[in-house]
Amino acid sequence: MTREAAEKSVSDGSNTKRTAGTPTSRPGGESGGGTTPPVLEAVEVTKIYRMGPTEIRALDSLSLSIYKGELLTVMGPSGSGKTTLLNVLGCLDVPDSGKVLLDGEDVTRLPEKARTRIRLRKIGFIFQQFYLIPTLTALENVMLPMLEAGLSRKRAAERGRSLLEEVGMGDRADHRPSQMSGGEQQRTAIARALANNPEIILADEPTGELDTTNAGMVIDLLRRLTAEEGITVVVVTHDPRVAEKGTRTINMVDGRVV
Amino acid sequence: MISLAFRNLGRRKGRTLAVLVSVIVAGSLLSSTIGIGDGLVSTVRNRVESARVDIFITGGQLHGITRGHEIAGEIEEMEGVNLSSPMLFSPTTIQVRRPGEAGMPLTPYPVGLIPSRAGVLLPGENDSTTGWFSVPDDPHYAGGSYEGPWTYEIGVTEALARDLNLSIGDPIEVMVDGEWRNFTVVMTYRPILGGQAFSGVYLVFLHLSELQTILSLDVDPSTGAPRDAVDTISVSLEEEYRMDRDLYVSLLDTIREEYPFYDVESKEEIVGEMESNMAMASAFALAVGSVGFVIGALFVSTAMLMAVDERRGEIAMMRAIGISGKTIFSIFFLEALMIIMMGTLLGFGVGHLFYGFMADYIMRSAGIVITGYMGGTGMMIKYTAAALAFGLLSSFYPAAKASRTPAAATLREDVL
Ligand SMILES: Nc1ncnc2c1ncn2[C@@H]1O[C@H](COP(=O)(O)OP(=O)(O)O)[C@@H](O)[C@H]1O
Ligand SMILES: [Mg+2]
């Protein structure tokens, strides 16, 4: 894609403001006549890890539909396959069988390059340990995916600043990660996840290393994104207080939804 | 991205510095050896070419030609020969000092020549001489008896003149047969290196027969018969013979027949031979330099591999958020390349110093004054090519490894 096209697609995204569809609070899209297709759908997804003779079914014929504007929280004991599910949904990992449909398109058969591009443009990742680049400032960290998408430095900086503003980090744009608290780092990471106007944000225990206040701020921020911008968010969490802020919660055990 | 690579270098300052130093050392080794190699080849060629030597006779060993004056005279009688000049180069030093000054004398390397004949043979070097011998011939030789009068004339390099505080016309003492004898400075000479005076080199120039006596190469000590040992006889031809290939070759053949025990070579042969010798020497030097550079390159790749390993989590995160393998590759590639570029640039500067030392050593040991080829175009091209090749080789693998980091598995490891 050319730089102009890239810039255009990003700005197009921000212009529509994702207000088109009202956030669905109930799965299935059964409200009001027509059915909205899911943004993201896992169909009979199985992921097996082999460690010598033993086989671990990290995902076991799991099916799941996620709708636009949802804040889906995923709970379950450690080792139940939550991270694997996020990775498979986020084009980071391919299942051994089954399909993952993103906007109706099966992404499991796409080549790695195409999946990288999807991760860059359609998906925002947030990790438990923030994972900011320590040598870059908050703003530069947020700019990184935009520059990769072909935005000019100037536009990336402008948008980066407004995103930091949005997550309440406007005054810390020039700070390095080491100069920020955990909550601030995670909010920066959220700004980075929003950089290319993703449809979906996947967060793996985003509040796992934060205190209650900061955890609350982060989950409220994610919630606001779904409500105001129609972004679909999937949050893996152990914290029931986080889970109850979601529009829907699923529980996983042994690679299945229960 | 460039600033990212640059800042990443700042992360492990100690290691970056160590790598930088190793690249500097490697670069200086490589650049100085290339410089010396190229310098040797071109210097020798220029020297032979600019000197109006058409035929060159050597004895195959140190002071290997006997009857030097006589043979030179005989050759000069031949049809087509313009000048024939015997010369003596000594690898052993003689002793000189300021008149009457006790203490350590200086020990220059001496060159013996017949002034009237040497002048045309060394035209390229006349630019750097001031003054000349007043007695053109070699009277002390006296038909082989070595009983003729001494001229006591001496030419000295500027370094020696400076260190003994001498100028032209001043007296200087030379050790002859265990006694200090008074000579007069008639000439100063400035060996040139890269357009700069080559300081610290002590050379002296004497009438051939006087040097032969000083070095006991005049008569055979046991029989008393004339020995008249020299190292080379350079022959310059009349224009007609020089230009006509057939005349040239027939004269060459005549000299070969006449003196079958000596090596008689044409100018082309000398140039060719010297060049191949020098090319070998320079190839050897280059090999030494390259080894240094390979070690530097290994340093770089090791350090980069360490960096890739340390930053696995970060790389996996970047892959996860959609940064392409290509971008990751460039980040690490650039990082390594930056070190290499800085190092090779600085290495070139340090190499200049090495080059000076080596040139000085070669001057002292082989009597070859290497004129400045450090920084010549050919040398720059070779150095840049070598630096780039090693740079690319050493940065490619770590960068490729970084770009292939599997995102999901690495992130998982990092959490555990
Ligand atoms: N790369 C891997 N190699 C082997 N086993 C793995 C790998 N990734 C995950 N697993 C296994 O798959 C199961 C699910 O892991 P994970 O998705 O990380 O669970 P959760 O995030 O719910 O704790 C676990 O038993 C884990 O040990
Ligand atoms: Mg997990």
XYZ file of C-alpha atoms and ligand atoms in Angstrom:
702
model
C 0.000 0.000 0.000
C 1.289 3.466 -0.766
C 1.881 5.994 1.936
C -1.019 8.149 0.746
C -3.339 5.211 0.778
C -2.175 4.272 4.253
C -2.729 7.752 5.547
C -6.060 7.870 3.923
C -7.246 4.627 5.380
C -6.210 5.735 8.835
C -7.874 9.100 8.536
C -10.971 7.552 6.984
C -11.236 5.363 10.026
C -11.046 8.273 12.372
C -13.553 10.298 10.402
C -16.278 7.729 10.567
C -15.628 7.641 14.294
C -17.072 4.154 14.403
C -20.412 5.525 15.372
C -22.180 3.587 12.655
C -23.203 0.597 14.674
C -24.501 0.972 18.186
C -22.538 -1.156 20.606
C -24.244 -4.461 20.988
C -24.590 -5.432 24.562
C -25.898 -8.863 23.890
C -24.333 -11.576 21.862
C -26.024 -12.898 18.791
C -27.108 -9.535 17.505
C -30.720 -10.546 17.913
C -31.899 -7.014 18.645
C -34.041 -5.081 16.252
C -34.748 -7.266 13.290
C -31.566 -7.735 11.178
C -28.671 -9.763 12.529
C -25.266 -8.061 12.644
C -22.505 -10.500 11.707
C -19.789 -10.934 14.334
C -16.609 -8.873 13.935
C -14.529 -11.770 15.054
C -15.480 -15.390 15.137
C -13.726 -18.569 16.157
C -15.152 -21.726 14.648
C -14.213 -25.085 16.132
C -10.713 -23.870 16.872
C -8.239 -26.392 18.212
C -4.666 -25.669 19.157
C -2.451 -28.468 20.335
C 1.015 -28.163 21.853
C 3.163 -31.243 21.852
C 5.847 -31.562 24.436
C 7.471 -34.905 23.812
C 4.874 -37.599 24.130
C 2.306 -35.441 25.911
C -0.249 -33.425 24.041
C -1.764 -30.290 25.464
C -5.025 -29.121 23.998
C -4.659 -25.417 24.674
C -7.846 -24.813 22.659
C -10.315 -27.614 22.239
C -12.880 -27.163 19.451
C -13.647 -23.732 20.766
C -16.283 -21.634 19.047
C -16.929 -18.021 19.906
C -18.547 -15.009 18.265
C -17.551 -11.495 19.201
C -19.649 -8.523 18.146
C -18.853 -4.959 17.392
C -18.595 -2.742 20.437
C -18.496 -5.565 22.924
C -16.230 -5.532 25.937
C -15.794 -9.251 26.283
C -13.966 -10.433 29.354
C -12.379 -13.851 29.445
C -11.788 -15.550 32.772
C -10.492 -18.930 33.724
C -7.743 -20.654 35.640
C -4.148 -20.360 34.637
C -3.333 -22.696 31.770
C -6.907 -22.836 30.527
C -5.932 -21.413 27.138
C -6.822 -17.741 27.476
C -3.584 -16.416 26.050
C -3.641 -18.980 23.291
C -7.153 -17.875 22.407
C -6.101 -14.228 22.205
C -3.120 -15.123 20.057
C -5.231 -17.134 17.680
C -7.925 -14.449 17.517
C -5.240 -11.810 16.984
C -3.543 -13.459 14.005
C -0.479 -14.027 16.119
C -0.808 -17.774 16.127
C -2.495 -20.263 13.809
C -4.778 -23.005 15.112
C -4.207 -26.642 14.169
C -7.781 -26.845 12.993
C -10.811 -24.615 12.805
C -11.238 -21.149 11.452
C -10.915 -17.612 12.685
C -13.070 -15.163 10.780
C -12.217 -11.493 10.954
C -14.920 -9.408 9.275
C -16.077 -12.635 7.715
C -12.679 -13.476 6.230
C -10.796 -16.593 7.291
C -7.454 -15.305 8.501
C -5.940 -18.636 9.488
C -4.882 -19.454 5.966
C -3.312 -16.111 5.211
C 0.468 -15.958 4.860
C 2.468 -14.480 7.724
C 2.980 -11.174 5.925
C -0.734 -10.654 5.485
C -1.360 -11.555 9.114
C 1.311 -9.080 10.212
C -0.479 -6.421 8.202
C -3.782 -7.288 9.853
C -2.183 -7.054 13.277
C -0.816 -3.662 12.364
C -4.021 -2.208 10.961
C -6.992 -3.965 12.494
C -5.871 -5.193 15.874
C -4.417 -3.533 18.926
C -2.527 -5.653 21.432
C -2.112 -4.839 25.087
C 0.087 -6.987 27.295
C 0.347 -7.552 30.991
C 3.894 -6.230 31.181
C 3.182 -3.159 29.000
C 6.123 -3.839 26.661
C 7.057 -0.344 25.729
C 10.411 0.213 24.069
C 12.571 1.615 26.849
C 14.694 3.828 24.627
C 11.714 5.605 23.135
C 9.489 8.249 24.721
C 5.771 7.678 25.224
C 5.022 9.594 22.057
C 7.600 7.703 20.014
C 6.255 4.398 21.266
C 2.795 5.408 20.126
C 4.126 6.629 16.801
C 5.884 3.362 16.034
C 2.931 1.458 14.532
C 1.833 4.539 12.613
C 5.232 4.981 11.031
C 5.198 1.297 10.172
C 1.829 1.841 8.509
C 3.388 4.526 6.363
C 2.171 7.681 8.068
C 4.427 10.697 7.838
C 6.411 11.590 10.927
C 4.470 14.807 11.324
C 1.043 13.200 11.111
C 2.095 10.335 13.341
C 3.288 12.811 15.951
C 0.045 14.789 15.767
C -2.115 11.736 16.098
C 0.205 10.304 18.760
C -0.231 13.403 20.885
C -3.995 13.365 20.586
C -4.094 9.663 21.507
C -1.924 10.292 24.559
C -4.278 13.135 25.404
C -7.182 10.730 25.127
C -5.662 8.261 27.592
C -4.731 11.073 29.972
C -1.030 10.994 29.174
C -0.920 14.285 27.273
C 1.574 15.842 29.623
C 3.902 12.823 29.689
C 4.447 12.480 25.959
C 8.176 13.028 26.187
C 8.808 10.736 29.115
C 10.590 7.418 28.810
C 8.896 4.289 30.168
C 11.327 4.206 33.091
C 10.018 7.599 34.150
C 6.412 6.425 34.254
C 4.332 4.445 36.742
C 2.858 1.103 35.732
C -0.548 2.652 35.177
C 0.941 5.330 32.994
C 2.886 2.791 30.995
C -0.243 0.737 30.436
C -2.188 3.781 29.332
C 0.621 4.570 26.898
C 0.398 1.001 25.641
C -3.340 1.514 25.107
C -2.618 4.653 23.115
C -0.185 2.611 21.050
C -2.803 -0.091 20.508
C -5.174 2.611 19.212
C -2.555 4.055 16.879
C -3.837 2.678 13.600
C -7.514 2.831 14.475
C -8.016 -0.870 15.108
C -11.386 -2.564 15.028
C -10.414 -4.839 17.850
C -8.289 -4.553 20.945
C -6.999 -7.708 22.569
C -5.702 -7.285 26.088
C -4.025 -10.102 27.998
C -4.318 -9.433 31.720
C -3.786 -5.699 31.210
C -4.356 -4.951 34.862
C -2.353 -7.888 36.186
C 0.508 -5.748 37.374
C -1.463 -2.697 38.417
C -2.924 -1.601 41.747
C -6.678 -1.257 42.116
C -6.826 2.434 41.273
C -4.744 2.093 38.140
C -6.516 -1.110 37.155
C -9.806 0.749 37.455
C -8.535 3.573 35.282
C -7.375 1.168 32.607
C -10.593 -0.811 32.470
C -12.672 2.367 32.445
C -10.604 3.584 29.543
C -11.193 0.362 27.618
C -14.850 0.576 28.410
C -15.045 4.107 27.127
C -13.450 3.012 23.861
C -16.183 0.461 23.294
C -18.951 2.804 24.231
C -17.762 5.922 22.473
C -15.848 4.605 19.526
C -17.435 1.257 18.904
C -14.151 -0.580 19.253
C -14.458 -4.236 20.130
C -12.370 -5.205 23.149
C -11.466 -8.608 24.509
C -9.895 -8.596 27.950
C -8.375 -11.617 29.630
C -8.431 -11.134 33.368
C -8.312 -12.854 36.716
C -9.900 -9.960 38.487
C -13.673 -10.272 38.957
C -13.952 -6.511 39.468
C -12.486 -6.038 36.015
C -14.645 -8.773 34.595
C -17.850 -7.214 35.837
C -17.173 -4.066 33.842
C -17.452 -6.067 30.641
C -20.566 -6.340 28.560
C -20.178 -10.088 28.553
C -17.962 -12.570 30.351
C -16.930 -16.039 29.288
C -15.171 -18.623 31.395
C -12.613 -21.012 30.038
C -11.512 -24.376 31.325
C -9.167 -26.729 29.497
C -9.405 -24.921 26.225
C -13.155 -24.701 26.167
C -15.754 -22.105 26.989
C -17.959 -23.203 29.866
C 14.328 4.218 12.909
C 17.821 5.620 12.718
C 17.342 7.348 16.018
C 15.961 4.132 17.490
C 19.052 2.246 16.377
C 21.228 5.033 17.700
C 19.560 5.047 21.089
C 19.755 1.303 21.292
C 23.505 1.611 20.969
C 23.411 3.768 24.049
C 21.729 1.043 26.074
C 24.831 -0.942 26.768
C 27.430 1.739 26.630
C 30.289 -0.437 27.782
C 29.616 -3.103 25.229
C 29.051 -0.614 22.439
C 32.354 0.998 23.319
C 34.187 -2.342 23.359
C 32.764 -3.240 19.986
C 33.598 0.172 18.645
C 37.181 -0.139 19.832
C 37.504 -3.547 18.222
C 36.203 -2.209 14.935
C 38.571 0.741 15.179
C 41.522 -1.566 15.743
C 40.402 -3.816 12.918
C 39.788 -0.890 10.616
C 43.120 0.681 11.377
C 44.904 -2.609 10.744
C 43.123 -3.075 7.487
C 43.459 0.477 6.242
C 47.124 0.744 7.141
C 47.998 -2.593 5.578
C 46.117 -1.748 2.399
C 47.824 1.634 2.414
C 51.249 0.102 2.870
C 50.599 -2.554 0.264
C 49.420 -0.094 -2.335
C 52.157 2.324 -1.354
C 54.854 -0.299 -1.813
C 53.665 -1.260 -5.250
C 53.280 2.261 -6.554
C 56.398 3.590 -4.874
C 58.593 0.920 -6.303
C 57.083 1.281 -9.722
C 57.379 5.067 -9.691
C 60.891 4.867 -8.485
C 61.993 2.490 -11.195
C 60.027 4.279 -13.830
C 61.049 7.777 -12.949
C 64.692 6.855 -12.582
C 66.156 6.674 -16.051
C 67.320 3.131 -15.495
C 66.877 0.926 -18.529
C 68.895 -2.073 -17.480
C 69.511 -3.181 -13.971
C 72.266 -5.565 -12.896
C 72.336 -7.292 -9.523
C 74.561 -9.953 -8.013
C 71.917 -12.129 -6.411
C 73.177 -11.482 -2.866
C 74.319 -8.682 -0.612
C 77.186 -6.773 -2.253
C 77.074 -9.562 -4.823
C 78.794 -7.780 -7.700
C 82.574 -7.573 -7.622
C 84.693 -5.345 -9.867
C 81.864 -2.817 -9.716
C 83.771 0.174 -11.075
C 85.368 -1.867 -13.866
C 82.169 -3.521 -15.017
C 80.325 -0.218 -14.956
C 83.130 1.245 -17.052
C 83.055 -1.648 -19.506
C 79.326 -1.354 -19.955
C 79.565 2.355 -20.461
C 81.892 1.701 -23.389
C 79.231 -0.356 -25.145
C 77.363 1.035 -28.124
C 74.122 2.717 -27.073
C 74.903 3.073 -23.363
C 74.644 6.551 -21.964
C 75.568 6.011 -18.324
C 76.373 3.078 -16.102
C 76.262 3.610 -12.371
C 77.433 1.233 -9.634
C 75.794 1.666 -6.220
C 76.231 0.188 -2.791
C 73.461 -0.046 -0.195
C 74.411 -1.117 3.240
C 72.114 -2.788 5.732
C 74.765 -2.188 8.392
C 75.103 1.285 9.753
C 78.153 3.478 10.032
C 78.876 5.932 12.827
C 78.826 9.698 12.568
C 78.992 12.554 15.081
C 79.510 16.294 15.421
C 83.224 17.055 15.425
C 84.830 16.392 18.752
C 81.618 15.504 20.522
C 81.944 12.518 22.735
C 78.909 10.460 23.688
C 76.680 8.324 21.538
C 77.356 8.773 17.820
C 74.433 8.456 15.390
C 74.235 5.361 13.189
C 72.835 6.082 9.733
C 72.493 3.639 6.852
C 75.009 4.543 4.140
C 74.574 4.608 0.369
C 77.655 4.640 -1.905
C 77.453 6.242 -5.343
C 79.447 7.984 -8.043
C 77.898 11.472 -8.101
C 78.342 12.176 -11.811
C 76.468 9.031 -12.635
C 73.904 8.788 -9.870
C 72.293 12.125 -10.660
C 70.533 11.043 -13.833
C 69.565 7.767 -12.302
C 67.677 9.314 -9.447
C 65.934 12.267 -11.030
C 62.751 11.841 -9.043
C 64.673 12.362 -5.880
C 66.567 15.439 -6.995
C 63.593 17.523 -5.951
C 64.292 16.628 -2.404
C 68.029 17.234 -2.412
C 69.740 20.476 -1.542
C 73.377 20.846 -2.607
C 75.398 18.130 -4.335
C 78.859 16.596 -4.350
C 81.567 18.893 -5.689
C 83.821 16.049 -6.881
C 81.796 14.266 -9.571
C 84.026 11.219 -9.910
C 85.358 8.723 -7.429
C 89.096 9.575 -7.028
C 89.795 7.314 -4.033
C 89.185 4.264 -6.271
C 92.297 5.099 -8.336
C 92.105 2.257 -10.807
C 91.400 -0.336 -8.185
C 94.228 0.478 -5.792
C 91.986 2.404 -3.384
C 94.927 4.644 -2.704
C 93.591 7.762 -4.380
C 92.693 10.877 -2.379
C 89.556 11.035 -0.207
C 87.000 13.702 -1.000
C 85.529 13.514 2.488
C 82.181 14.601 1.046
C 78.955 13.396 2.567
C 75.266 13.912 1.987
C 72.858 13.459 4.920
C 69.124 13.219 5.415
C 67.465 16.263 6.890
C 66.626 14.376 10.055
C 70.271 13.711 10.669
C 71.290 17.278 9.789
C 68.683 18.554 12.227
C 69.613 16.207 15.040
C 73.318 16.996 14.734
C 72.537 20.652 14.083
C 74.436 20.656 10.777
C 74.032 22.495 7.529
C 75.762 22.340 4.169
C 79.443 23.176 4.471
C 79.689 22.076 8.098
C 82.189 19.449 9.205
C 81.028 16.048 10.466
C 83.039 13.130 11.809
C 82.718 9.642 10.333
C 84.215 6.511 11.876
C 86.727 4.993 9.440
C 88.881 2.070 10.546
C 88.332 2.813 14.229
C 89.245 6.474 13.870
C 87.093 9.589 13.593
C 87.729 11.369 10.287
C 86.521 14.818 9.291
C 84.014 14.950 6.433
C 82.088 17.909 5.024
C 78.341 17.982 4.547
C 77.686 18.777 0.867
C 74.057 17.804 0.509
C 70.892 17.358 2.511
C 68.170 14.992 1.465
C 64.556 14.793 2.462
C 62.812 11.476 2.061
C 59.157 12.131 1.380
C 56.179 10.393 2.895
C 52.737 11.432 1.886
C 53.962 14.886 1.072
C 55.458 15.263 4.516
C 59.066 15.114 5.547
C 59.799 11.637 6.767
C 61.360 12.556 10.054
C 63.654 10.361 12.018
C 65.295 8.508 9.160
C 69.052 8.609 9.090
C 70.666 8.007 5.725
C 74.038 9.206 4.454
C 75.444 9.317 0.933
C 79.146 8.853 0.240
C 81.446 8.472 -2.704
C 81.311 4.792 -3.599
C 84.967 3.907 -3.060
C 85.137 5.742 0.256
C 82.173 3.767 1.519
C 83.720 0.576 0.178
C 86.811 1.286 2.244
C 84.769 2.124 5.328
C 82.878 -1.172 4.987
C 86.035 -3.122 3.989
C 84.566 -3.964 0.625
C 87.429 -2.394 -1.301
C 90.102 -5.088 -1.418
C 90.118 -8.723 -0.451
C 91.562 -8.765 3.091
C 93.516 -12.018 2.550
C 94.961 -11.532 -0.914
C 94.987 -7.739 -1.182
C 93.439 -8.064 -4.635
C 90.749 -5.538 -5.620
C 87.279 -6.638 -4.632
C 85.262 -3.527 -5.469
C 81.938 -4.936 -4.221
C 78.682 -3.206 -5.121
C 74.994 -4.112 -5.018
C 73.647 -2.798 -8.270
C 74.780 -1.388 -11.568
C 72.115 0.740 -13.198
C 72.427 1.367 -16.896
C 70.736 4.139 -18.789
C 70.620 4.020 -22.573
C 70.842 6.555 -25.294
C 67.473 7.689 -26.582
C 67.831 5.708 -29.817
C 68.420 2.412 -28.040
C 65.744 3.030 -25.490
C 63.084 3.565 -28.125
C 64.074 0.758 -30.476
C 62.960 -2.572 -29.196
C 65.430 -4.609 -31.278
C 68.443 -2.522 -30.339
C 67.371 -2.661 -26.721
C 67.043 -6.446 -26.716
C 70.316 -7.044 -28.520
C 72.166 -4.833 -26.042
C 70.498 -6.675 -23.189
C 71.668 -9.974 -24.680
C 75.224 -8.692 -25.105
C 75.410 -7.691 -21.448
C 73.976 -11.047 -20.399
C 76.572 -12.922 -22.414
C 79.338 -10.742 -21.064
C 78.331 -11.173 -17.396
C 76.648 -14.571 -17.123
C 76.944 -14.729 -13.323
C 74.879 -11.650 -12.710
C 71.198 -10.946 -13.085
C 70.662 -8.592 -15.955
C 67.156 -7.292 -16.196
C 65.296 -4.893 -18.379
C 63.246 -2.141 -16.926
C 60.022 -3.954 -17.670
C 61.313 -7.080 -16.010
C 62.323 -5.142 -12.939
C 59.058 -3.359 -12.722
C 57.170 -6.583 -13.293
C 59.184 -8.529 -10.802
C 59.122 -5.834 -8.162
C 55.465 -5.398 -8.663
C 54.766 -9.063 -8.258
C 56.949 -9.160 -5.154
C 55.277 -6.105 -3.787
C 51.880 -7.394 -4.773
C 52.636 -10.508 -2.775
C 53.814 -8.437 0.138
C 50.735 -6.307 -0.077
C 48.495 -9.348 -0.396
C 50.112 -10.702 2.718
C 49.642 -7.398 4.483
C 46.047 -7.352 3.350
C 45.555 -10.860 4.676
C 46.897 -9.776 8.056
C 44.652 -6.749 7.998
C 41.680 -8.849 6.983
C 42.186 -11.257 9.843
C 41.995 -8.280 12.134
C 38.871 -7.191 10.426
C 37.231 -10.599 10.599
C 37.863 -10.607 14.324
C 36.294 -7.182 14.533
C 33.337 -8.446 12.537
C 32.958 -11.418 14.880
C 32.955 -8.992 17.785
C 30.182 -7.030 16.164
C 28.058 -10.037 15.360
C 28.533 -11.517 18.816
C 27.552 -8.282 20.457
C 24.577 -7.938 18.143
C 23.476 -11.509 18.837
C 23.633 -10.728 22.542
C 21.531 -7.642 21.939
C 19.000 -9.633 19.917
C 18.791 -12.177 22.704
C 18.344 -9.563 25.404
C 15.640 -7.804 23.475
C 13.710 -10.893 22.407
C 10.660 -9.834 24.371
C 10.691 -6.418 22.831
C 11.104 -7.855 19.357
C 8.247 -10.280 19.896
C 6.063 -7.420 21.087
C 6.896 -5.432 17.973
C 6.077 -8.412 15.793
C 2.810 -8.844 17.718
C 1.672 -5.279 17.169
C 2.297 -5.665 13.466
C 5.826 -4.422 12.927
C 7.128 -6.370 9.950
C 10.120 -8.665 9.992
C 11.668 -6.326 7.480
C 11.480 -3.396 9.879
C 12.942 -5.446 12.726
C 15.724 -6.507 10.400
C 16.477 -2.924 9.490
C 16.546 -1.783 13.091
C 19.217 -4.297 14.042
C 21.028 -4.072 10.760
C 21.255 -0.340 11.088
C 22.446 -0.622 14.645
C 25.348 -2.855 13.633
C 26.082 -0.853 10.554
C 26.283 2.335 12.570
C 28.928 0.893 14.855
C 30.825 -0.423 11.881
C 30.663 2.855 10.061
C 31.862 4.834 13.045
C 34.553 2.293 13.769
C 35.858 2.096 10.244
C 35.921 5.847 9.932
C 37.873 6.249 13.142
C 39.907 3.181 12.215
C 40.990 4.951 9.106
C 42.356 7.798 11.190
C 44.166 5.479 13.573
C 45.334 3.484 10.562
C 47.105 6.579 9.376
C 49.293 6.414 12.469
C 49.963 2.687 11.965
C 50.793 3.432 8.375
C 53.348 5.990 9.490
C 54.987 3.495 11.850
C 55.066 0.758 9.235
C 56.363 3.051 6.519
C 59.044 4.195 8.922
C 59.991 0.616 9.697
C 60.148 -0.312 6.028
C 62.252 2.753 5.375
C 64.683 1.752 8.068
C 64.823 -1.918 7.246
C 64.457 -2.018 3.483
C 65.427 1.471 2.472
C 62.188 1.944 0.582
C 60.566 5.280 1.114
C 56.865 4.745 0.689
C 55.183 7.809 -0.624
C 51.707 8.527 0.576
C 49.169 6.105 -0.726
C 47.131 6.177 2.430
C 43.950 7.830 1.273
C 44.610 7.258 -2.419
C 41.558 6.454 -4.504
C 42.422 2.805 -5.060
C 43.112 2.330 -1.402
C 39.887 4.041 -0.392
C 37.876 1.865 -2.723
C 39.445 -1.310 -1.380
C 39.022 -0.240 2.218
C 35.430 0.828 1.766
C 34.615 -2.392 -0.063
C 36.264 -4.513 2.614
C 34.602 -2.591 5.432
C 31.213 -2.860 3.766
C 31.620 -6.551 3.037
C 32.590 -7.382 6.600
C 30.011 -4.978 7.934
C 27.223 -6.568 5.960
C 28.386 -10.057 6.855
C 28.547 -9.347 10.554
C 25.262 -7.491 10.794
C 23.219 -9.668 8.500
C 22.948 -12.769 10.631
C 21.960 -11.097 13.915
C 19.469 -8.878 12.107
C 18.006 -11.858 10.276
C 17.787 -13.753 13.543
C 15.970 -10.838 15.136
C 13.508 -10.632 12.271
C 12.682 -14.327 12.610
C 11.844 -14.153 16.314
C 8.568 -16.066 16.741
C 6.180 -13.653 18.408
C 3.701 -15.817 20.300
C 6.178 -18.340 21.665
C 8.653 -15.661 22.722
C 6.070 -13.540 24.475
C 4.977 -16.618 26.360
C 8.523 -17.465 27.420
C 8.975 -13.939 28.537
C 5.952 -14.134 30.800
C 7.075 -17.354 32.397
N 4.421 -22.742 23.227
C 3.877 -23.656 24.038
N 4.457 -24.866 24.173
C 3.915 -25.799 24.976
N 2.810 -25.605 25.685
C 2.187 -24.440 25.605
C 2.685 -23.408 24.765
N 1.854 -22.343 24.858
C 0.890 -22.715 25.745
N 1.082 -23.968 26.175
C 0.211 -24.700 27.085
O -1.104 -24.510 26.664
C -1.941 -24.353 27.773
C -2.674 -23.021 27.663
O -1.755 -21.950 27.867
P -2.188 -20.456 27.907
O -3.002 -20.162 26.702
O -0.979 -19.621 28.088
O -3.086 -20.385 29.187
P -3.537 -19.177 30.065
O -3.205 -17.920 29.321
O -4.997 -19.380 30.239
O -2.809 -19.276 31.341
C -1.078 -24.446 28.987
O -1.140 -25.760 29.491
C 0.286 -24.161 28.489
O 1.258 -24.835 29.243
Mg -2.019 -16.295 29.899
